[in-house]
mmCIF file of C-alpha atoms and ligand atoms in Angstrom:
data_model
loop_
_atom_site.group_PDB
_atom_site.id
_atom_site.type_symbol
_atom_site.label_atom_id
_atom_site.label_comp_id
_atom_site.label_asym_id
_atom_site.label_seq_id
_atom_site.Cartn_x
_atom_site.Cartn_y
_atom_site.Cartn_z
ATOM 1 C CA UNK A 95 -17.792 -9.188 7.047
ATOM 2 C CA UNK A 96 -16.062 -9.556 10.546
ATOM 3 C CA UNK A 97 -13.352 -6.537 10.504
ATOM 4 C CA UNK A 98 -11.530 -8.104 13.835
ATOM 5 C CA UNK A 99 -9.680 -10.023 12.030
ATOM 6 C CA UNK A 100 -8.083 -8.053 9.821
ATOM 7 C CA UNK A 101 -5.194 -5.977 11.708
ATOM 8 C CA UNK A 102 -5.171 -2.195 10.102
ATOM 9 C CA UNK A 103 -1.820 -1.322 8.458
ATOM 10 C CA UNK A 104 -0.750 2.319 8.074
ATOM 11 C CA UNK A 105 1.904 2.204 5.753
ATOM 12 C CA UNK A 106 4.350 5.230 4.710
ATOM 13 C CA UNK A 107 5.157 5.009 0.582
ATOM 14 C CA UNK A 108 8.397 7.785 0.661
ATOM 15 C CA UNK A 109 8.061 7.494 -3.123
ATOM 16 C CA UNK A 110 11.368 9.545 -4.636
ATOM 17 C CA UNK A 111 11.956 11.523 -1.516
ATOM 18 C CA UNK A 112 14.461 11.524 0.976
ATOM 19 C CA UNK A 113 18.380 10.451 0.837
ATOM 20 C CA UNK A 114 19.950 8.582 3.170
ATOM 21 C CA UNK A 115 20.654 11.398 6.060
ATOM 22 C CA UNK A 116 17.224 12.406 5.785
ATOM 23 C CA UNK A 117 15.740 8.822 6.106
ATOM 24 C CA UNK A 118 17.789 8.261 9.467
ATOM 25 C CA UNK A 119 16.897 11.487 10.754
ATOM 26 C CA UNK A 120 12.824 10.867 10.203
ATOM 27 C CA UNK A 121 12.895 7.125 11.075
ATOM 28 C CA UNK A 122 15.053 8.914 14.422
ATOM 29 C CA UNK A 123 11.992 11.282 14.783
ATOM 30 C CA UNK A 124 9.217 8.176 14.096
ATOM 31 C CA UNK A 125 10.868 5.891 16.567
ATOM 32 C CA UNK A 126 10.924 8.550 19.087
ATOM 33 C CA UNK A 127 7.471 9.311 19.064
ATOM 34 C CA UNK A 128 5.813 6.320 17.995
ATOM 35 C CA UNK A 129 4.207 4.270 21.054
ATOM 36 C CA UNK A 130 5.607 0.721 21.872
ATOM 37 C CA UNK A 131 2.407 -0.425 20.647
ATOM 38 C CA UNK A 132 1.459 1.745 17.954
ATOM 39 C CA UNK A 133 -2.117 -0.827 17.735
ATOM 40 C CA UNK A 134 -1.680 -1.211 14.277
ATOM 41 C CA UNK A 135 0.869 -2.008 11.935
ATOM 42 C CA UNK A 136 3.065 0.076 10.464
ATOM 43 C CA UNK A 137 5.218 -0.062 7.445
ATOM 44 C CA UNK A 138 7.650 2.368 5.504
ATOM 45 C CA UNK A 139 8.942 2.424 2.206
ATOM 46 C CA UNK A 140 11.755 4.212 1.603
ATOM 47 C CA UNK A 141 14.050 4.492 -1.600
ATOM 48 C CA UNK A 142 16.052 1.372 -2.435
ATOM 49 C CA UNK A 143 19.134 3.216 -1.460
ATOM 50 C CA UNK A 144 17.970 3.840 1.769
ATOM 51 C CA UNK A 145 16.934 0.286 2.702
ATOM 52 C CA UNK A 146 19.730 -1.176 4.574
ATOM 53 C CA UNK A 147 20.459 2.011 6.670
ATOM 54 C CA UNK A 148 16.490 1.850 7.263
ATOM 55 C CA UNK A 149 16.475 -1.750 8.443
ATOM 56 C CA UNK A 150 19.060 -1.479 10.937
ATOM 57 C CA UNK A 151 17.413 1.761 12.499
ATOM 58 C CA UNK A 152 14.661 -0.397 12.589
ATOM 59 C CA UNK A 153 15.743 -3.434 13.959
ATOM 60 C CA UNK A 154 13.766 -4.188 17.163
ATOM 61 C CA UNK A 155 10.959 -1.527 16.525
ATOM 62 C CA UNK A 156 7.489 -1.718 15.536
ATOM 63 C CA UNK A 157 8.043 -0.353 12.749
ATOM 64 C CA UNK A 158 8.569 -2.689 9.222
ATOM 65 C CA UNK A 159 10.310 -2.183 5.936
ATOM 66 C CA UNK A 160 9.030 -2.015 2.529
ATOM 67 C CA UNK A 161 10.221 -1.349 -1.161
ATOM 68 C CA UNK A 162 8.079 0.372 -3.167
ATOM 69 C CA UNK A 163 8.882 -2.182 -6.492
ATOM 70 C CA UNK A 164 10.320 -4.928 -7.587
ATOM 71 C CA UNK A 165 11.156 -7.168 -10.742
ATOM 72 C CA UNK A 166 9.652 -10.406 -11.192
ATOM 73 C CA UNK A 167 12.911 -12.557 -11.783
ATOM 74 C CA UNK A 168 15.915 -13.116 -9.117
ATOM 75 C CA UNK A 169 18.833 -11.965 -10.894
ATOM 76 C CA UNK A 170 19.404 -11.589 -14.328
ATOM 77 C CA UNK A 171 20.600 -8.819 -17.086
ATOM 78 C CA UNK A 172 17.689 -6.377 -16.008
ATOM 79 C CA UNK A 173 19.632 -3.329 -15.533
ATOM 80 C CA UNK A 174 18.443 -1.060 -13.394
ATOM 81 C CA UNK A 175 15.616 -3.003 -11.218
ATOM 82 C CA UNK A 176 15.772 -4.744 -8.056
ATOM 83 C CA UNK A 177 14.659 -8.807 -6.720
ATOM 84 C CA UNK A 178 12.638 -9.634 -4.659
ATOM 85 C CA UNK A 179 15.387 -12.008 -3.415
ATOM 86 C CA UNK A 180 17.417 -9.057 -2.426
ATOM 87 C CA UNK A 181 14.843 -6.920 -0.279
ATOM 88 C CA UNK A 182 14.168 -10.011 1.542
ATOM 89 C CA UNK A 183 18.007 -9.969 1.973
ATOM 90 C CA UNK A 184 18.111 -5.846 2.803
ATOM 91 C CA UNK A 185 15.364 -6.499 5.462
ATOM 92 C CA UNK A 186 12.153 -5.912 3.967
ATOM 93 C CA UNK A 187 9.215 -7.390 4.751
ATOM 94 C CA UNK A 188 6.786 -5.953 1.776
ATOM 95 C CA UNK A 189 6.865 -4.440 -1.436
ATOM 96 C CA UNK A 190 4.485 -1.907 -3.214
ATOM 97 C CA UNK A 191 3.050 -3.155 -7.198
ATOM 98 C CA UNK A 192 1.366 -1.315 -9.629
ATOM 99 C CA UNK A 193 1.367 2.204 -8.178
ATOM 100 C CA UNK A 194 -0.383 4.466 -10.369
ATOM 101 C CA UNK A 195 2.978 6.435 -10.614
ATOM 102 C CA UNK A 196 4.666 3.294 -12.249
ATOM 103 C CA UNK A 197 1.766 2.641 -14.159
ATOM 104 C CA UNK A 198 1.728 6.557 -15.968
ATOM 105 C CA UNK A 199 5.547 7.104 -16.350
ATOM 106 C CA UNK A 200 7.085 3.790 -16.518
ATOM 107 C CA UNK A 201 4.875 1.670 -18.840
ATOM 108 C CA UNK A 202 3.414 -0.849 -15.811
ATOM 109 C CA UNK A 203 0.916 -2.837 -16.866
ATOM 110 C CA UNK A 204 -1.945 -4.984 -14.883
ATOM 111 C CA UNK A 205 0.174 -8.152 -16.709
ATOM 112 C CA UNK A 206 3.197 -6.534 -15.461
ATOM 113 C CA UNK A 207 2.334 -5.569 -11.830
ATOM 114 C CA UNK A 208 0.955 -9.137 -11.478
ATOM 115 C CA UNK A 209 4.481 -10.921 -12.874
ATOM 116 C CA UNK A 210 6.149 -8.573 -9.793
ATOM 117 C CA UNK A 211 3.369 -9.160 -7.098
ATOM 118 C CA UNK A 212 3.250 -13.091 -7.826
ATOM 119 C CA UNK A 213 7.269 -13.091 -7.728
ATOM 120 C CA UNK A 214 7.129 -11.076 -4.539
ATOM 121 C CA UNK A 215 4.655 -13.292 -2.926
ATOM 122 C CA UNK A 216 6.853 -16.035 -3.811
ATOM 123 C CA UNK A 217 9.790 -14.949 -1.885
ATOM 124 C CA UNK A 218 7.659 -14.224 1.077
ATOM 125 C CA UNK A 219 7.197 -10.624 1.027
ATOM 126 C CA UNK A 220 3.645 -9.272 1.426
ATOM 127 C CA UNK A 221 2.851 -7.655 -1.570
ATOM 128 C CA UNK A 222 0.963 -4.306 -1.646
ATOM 129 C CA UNK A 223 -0.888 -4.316 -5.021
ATOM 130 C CA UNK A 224 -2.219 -0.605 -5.751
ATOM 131 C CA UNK A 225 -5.388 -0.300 -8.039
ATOM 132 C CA UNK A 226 -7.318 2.988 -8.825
ATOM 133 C CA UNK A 227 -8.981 4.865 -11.452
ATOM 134 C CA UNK A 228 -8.044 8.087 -13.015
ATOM 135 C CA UNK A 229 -10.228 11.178 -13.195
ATOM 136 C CA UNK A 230 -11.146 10.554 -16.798
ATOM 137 C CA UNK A 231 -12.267 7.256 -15.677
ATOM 138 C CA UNK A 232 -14.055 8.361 -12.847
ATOM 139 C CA UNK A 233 -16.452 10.828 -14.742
ATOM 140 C CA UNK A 234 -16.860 7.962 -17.105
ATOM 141 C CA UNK A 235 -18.715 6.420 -14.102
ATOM 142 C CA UNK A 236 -15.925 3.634 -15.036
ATOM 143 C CA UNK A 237 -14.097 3.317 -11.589
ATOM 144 C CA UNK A 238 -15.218 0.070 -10.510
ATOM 145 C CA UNK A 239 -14.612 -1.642 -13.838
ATOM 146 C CA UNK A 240 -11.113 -0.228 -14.215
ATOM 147 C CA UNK A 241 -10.700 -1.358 -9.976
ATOM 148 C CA UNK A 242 -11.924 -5.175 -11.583
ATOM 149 C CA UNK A 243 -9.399 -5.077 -14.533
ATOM 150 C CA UNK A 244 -6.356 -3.949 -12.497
ATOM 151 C CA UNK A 245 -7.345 -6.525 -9.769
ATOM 152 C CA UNK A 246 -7.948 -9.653 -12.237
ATOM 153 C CA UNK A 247 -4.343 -8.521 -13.971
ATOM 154 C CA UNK A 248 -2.799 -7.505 -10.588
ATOM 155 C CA UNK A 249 -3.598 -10.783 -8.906
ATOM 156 C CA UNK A 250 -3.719 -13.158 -12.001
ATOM 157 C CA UNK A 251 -0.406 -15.138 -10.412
ATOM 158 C CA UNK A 252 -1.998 -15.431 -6.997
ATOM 159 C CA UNK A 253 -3.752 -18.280 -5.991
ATOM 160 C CA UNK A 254 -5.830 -18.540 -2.532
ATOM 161 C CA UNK A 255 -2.778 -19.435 -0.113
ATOM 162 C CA UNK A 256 -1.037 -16.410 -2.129
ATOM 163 C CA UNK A 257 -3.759 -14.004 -0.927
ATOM 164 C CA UNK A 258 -3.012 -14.064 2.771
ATOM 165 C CA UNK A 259 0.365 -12.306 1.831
ATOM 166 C CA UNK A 260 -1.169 -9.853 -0.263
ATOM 167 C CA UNK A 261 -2.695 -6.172 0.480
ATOM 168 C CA UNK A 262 -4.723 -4.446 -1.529
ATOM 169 C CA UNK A 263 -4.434 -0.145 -2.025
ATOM 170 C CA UNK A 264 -7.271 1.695 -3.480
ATOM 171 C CA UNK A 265 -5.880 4.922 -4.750
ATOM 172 C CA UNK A 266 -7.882 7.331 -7.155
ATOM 173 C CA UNK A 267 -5.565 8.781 -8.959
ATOM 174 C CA UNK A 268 -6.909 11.859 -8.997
ATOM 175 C CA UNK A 269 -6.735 12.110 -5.312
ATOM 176 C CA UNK A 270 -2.731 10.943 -5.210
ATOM 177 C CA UNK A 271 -0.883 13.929 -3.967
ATOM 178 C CA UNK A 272 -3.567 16.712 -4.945
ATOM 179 C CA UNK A 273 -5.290 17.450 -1.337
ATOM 180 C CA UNK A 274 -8.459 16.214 -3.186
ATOM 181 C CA UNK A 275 -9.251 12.835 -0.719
ATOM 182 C CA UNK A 276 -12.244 10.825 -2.034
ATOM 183 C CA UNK A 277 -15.031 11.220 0.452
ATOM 184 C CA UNK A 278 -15.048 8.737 3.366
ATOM 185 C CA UNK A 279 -17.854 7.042 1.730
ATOM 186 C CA UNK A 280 -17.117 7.152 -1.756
ATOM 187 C CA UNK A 281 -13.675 5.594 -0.617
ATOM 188 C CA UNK A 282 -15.336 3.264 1.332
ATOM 189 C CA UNK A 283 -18.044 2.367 -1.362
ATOM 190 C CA UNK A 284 -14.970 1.014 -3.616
ATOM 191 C CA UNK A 285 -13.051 -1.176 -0.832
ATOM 192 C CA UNK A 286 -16.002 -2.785 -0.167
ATOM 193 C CA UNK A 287 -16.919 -3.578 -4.149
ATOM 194 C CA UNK A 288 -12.748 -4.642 -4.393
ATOM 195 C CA UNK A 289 -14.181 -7.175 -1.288
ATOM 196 C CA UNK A 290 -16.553 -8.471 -3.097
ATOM 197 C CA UNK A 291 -14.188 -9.210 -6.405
ATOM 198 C CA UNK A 292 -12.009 -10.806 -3.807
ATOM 199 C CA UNK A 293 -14.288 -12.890 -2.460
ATOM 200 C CA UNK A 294 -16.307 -14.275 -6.337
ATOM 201 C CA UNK A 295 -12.524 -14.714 -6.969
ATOM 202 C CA UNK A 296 -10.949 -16.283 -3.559
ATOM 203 C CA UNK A 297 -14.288 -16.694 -1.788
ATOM 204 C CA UNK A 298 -16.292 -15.280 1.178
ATOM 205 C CA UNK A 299 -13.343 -16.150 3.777
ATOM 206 C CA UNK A 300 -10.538 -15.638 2.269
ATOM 207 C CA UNK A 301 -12.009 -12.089 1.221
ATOM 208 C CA UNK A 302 -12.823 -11.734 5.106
ATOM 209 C CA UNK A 303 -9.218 -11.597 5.616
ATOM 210 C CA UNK A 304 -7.840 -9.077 2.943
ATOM 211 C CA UNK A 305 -6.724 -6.222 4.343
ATOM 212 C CA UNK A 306 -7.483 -2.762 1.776
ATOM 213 C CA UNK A 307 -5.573 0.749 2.601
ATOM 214 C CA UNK A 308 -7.245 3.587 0.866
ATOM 215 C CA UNK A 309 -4.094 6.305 -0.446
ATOM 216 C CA UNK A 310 -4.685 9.528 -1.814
ATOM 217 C CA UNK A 311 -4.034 12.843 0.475
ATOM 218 C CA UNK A 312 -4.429 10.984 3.207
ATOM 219 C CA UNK A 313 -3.233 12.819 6.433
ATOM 220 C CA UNK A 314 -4.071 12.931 10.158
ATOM 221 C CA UNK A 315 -6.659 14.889 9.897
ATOM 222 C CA UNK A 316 -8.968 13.148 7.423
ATOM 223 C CA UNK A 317 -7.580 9.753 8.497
ATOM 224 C CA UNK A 318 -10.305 9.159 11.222
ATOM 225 C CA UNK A 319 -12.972 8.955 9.153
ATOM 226 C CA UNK A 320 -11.927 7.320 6.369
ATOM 227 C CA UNK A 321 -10.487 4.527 8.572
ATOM 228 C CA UNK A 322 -13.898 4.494 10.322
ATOM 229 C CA UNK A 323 -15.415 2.918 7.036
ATOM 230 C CA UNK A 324 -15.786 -0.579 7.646
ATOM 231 C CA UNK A 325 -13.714 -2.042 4.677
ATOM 232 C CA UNK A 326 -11.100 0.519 4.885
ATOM 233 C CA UNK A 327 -8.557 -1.466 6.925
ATOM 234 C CA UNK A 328 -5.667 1.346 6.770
ATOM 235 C CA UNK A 329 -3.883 3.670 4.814
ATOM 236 C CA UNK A 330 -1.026 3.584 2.311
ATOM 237 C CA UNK A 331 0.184 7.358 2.942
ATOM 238 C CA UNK A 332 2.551 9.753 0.413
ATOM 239 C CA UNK A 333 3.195 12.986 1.747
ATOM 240 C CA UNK A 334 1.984 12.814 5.047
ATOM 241 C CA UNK A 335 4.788 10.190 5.635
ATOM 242 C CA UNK A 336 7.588 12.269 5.188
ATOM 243 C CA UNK A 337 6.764 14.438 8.503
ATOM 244 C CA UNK A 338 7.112 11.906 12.028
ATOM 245 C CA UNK A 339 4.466 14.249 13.251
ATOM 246 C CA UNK A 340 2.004 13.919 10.659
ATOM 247 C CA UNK A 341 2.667 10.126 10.278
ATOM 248 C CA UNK A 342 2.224 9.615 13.925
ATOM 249 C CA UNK A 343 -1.298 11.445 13.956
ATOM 250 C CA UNK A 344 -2.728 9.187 11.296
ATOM 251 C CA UNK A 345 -1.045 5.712 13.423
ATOM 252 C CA UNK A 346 -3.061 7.687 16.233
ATOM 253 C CA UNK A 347 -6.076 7.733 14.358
ATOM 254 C CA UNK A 348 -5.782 4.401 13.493
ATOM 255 C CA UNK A 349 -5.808 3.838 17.155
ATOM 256 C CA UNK A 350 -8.904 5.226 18.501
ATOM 257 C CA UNK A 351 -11.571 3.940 19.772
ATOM 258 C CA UNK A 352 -14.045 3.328 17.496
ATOM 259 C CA UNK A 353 -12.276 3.908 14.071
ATOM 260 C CA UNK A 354 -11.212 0.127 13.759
HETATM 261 P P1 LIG B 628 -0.302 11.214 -1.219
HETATM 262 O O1 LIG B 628 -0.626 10.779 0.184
HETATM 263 O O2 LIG B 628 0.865 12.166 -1.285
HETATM 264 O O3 LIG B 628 -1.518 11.703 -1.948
HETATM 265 O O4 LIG B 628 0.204 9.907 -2.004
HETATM 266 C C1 LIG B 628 -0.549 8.749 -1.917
HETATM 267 C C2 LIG B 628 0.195 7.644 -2.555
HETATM 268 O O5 LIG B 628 0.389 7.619 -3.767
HETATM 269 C C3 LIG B 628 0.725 6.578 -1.689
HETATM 270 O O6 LIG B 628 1.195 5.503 -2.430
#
């Protein structure tokens, strides 16, 4: 499928890291050494409390705002979680679902992570969906078919005018903050077969359109390579985010000629 016209995304998930004075000093750092045209987009997620200091830092940049959940209602007596209605109103643009770290210590479910990605999508915030298989799974020789059940679940809500606002992130979970990357190819081999589920559910151009990060200790050294794979349209990053530096080399490798 044509990759031209899907435009990479390289997308920074802070996860639990990084109070306010720390956010403005690395979005200070980012915005410093980020080009005016960084040639792809990019995309950080910071800690709820950190959102509306992070959206007027960004205000004018290249640079985009994300959550990294939210609840599937507006308001409501849901203490503790956050609306889509009110990122949207804090400046963000996206929102991360189903990341495998709400999945394992916070009870989501595929049923679950579709409810918040369908409510997300509703309020007009692209929603990054995260699927991926754990280590058990994968020496079961069951990654694909646990990639197919999180994606019917995670996208059960979403019909094909949904899609366009909707990312997909393929990240093993065995490869999600362990220095243990998949292998361009193996990585590679999976965004293509999520593709294909895209496209027997959405069809061949719709599917054409979806844009799939791979996540999992990706940094800016490994980052050319496994953006080189032709259904790998970017990265949703972890660690390497939290360092300007390192964030910027993997923006740059999204960059070069020949990787995209
Ligand atoms: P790491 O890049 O730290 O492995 O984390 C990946 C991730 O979970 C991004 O959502």
């Amino acid at each position: 499928m044509d990759r031209s016209r899907r435009t990479p995304v390289i997308a920074g998930n802070w996860k639990m890291n990084l109070g306010p004075a720390a956010c403005r000093a690395l979005l200070e750092e980012l915005l410093a050494e980020l080009p005016a045209d960084p040639g792809c987009e990019v995309l950080v997620c910071p800690p709820y409390l950190d959102l509306p200091l992070a959206a007027e830092l960004l205000v004018g940049s290249p640079v985009a705002l994300g959550a990294q959940n939210c609840h599937w209602e507006n308001a409501g007596a849901y203490t503790g979680e956050i609306a889509p209605a009110m990122l949207r109103e804090a400046g963000c643009r996206a929102v991360i679902v189903g990341h495998s770290e709400r999945r394992q210590y916070f009870g989501e479910t595929d049923e679950t992570a579709g409810r918040r990605l369908a409510a997300a999508v509703e309020e007009g915030l692209t929603g990054i969906l995260c699927v991926g298989e754990s280590l058990a799974d994968r020496e079961a020789g069951e990654e694909l078919a646990v990639c197919a059940r999180q994606l019917a679940g995670g996208l059960s809500g979403i019909d094909a005018a949904g899609l366009s606002r909707v990312i997909l992130a393929y990240e093993p979970v065995w490869a999600i903050g362990t220095g243990r990357t998949a292998t361009a190819e193996e990585a590679g081999r999976v965004c293509r077969a999520l593709r294909r589920m895209a496209a027997e559910r959405y069809g061949e151009e719709a599917a054409a359109g979806l844009r799939i990060l791979y996540g999992g200790s990706m940094n800016e050294k490994n980052a050319r390579e496994l953006l080189a794979q032709p259904d790998i349209d970017g990265g949703l990053i972890g660690g390497a985010a939290l360092a300007a530096g390192r964030f910027c080399g993997i923006i740059a490798a999204c960059g070069e000629e020949g990787v995209l």
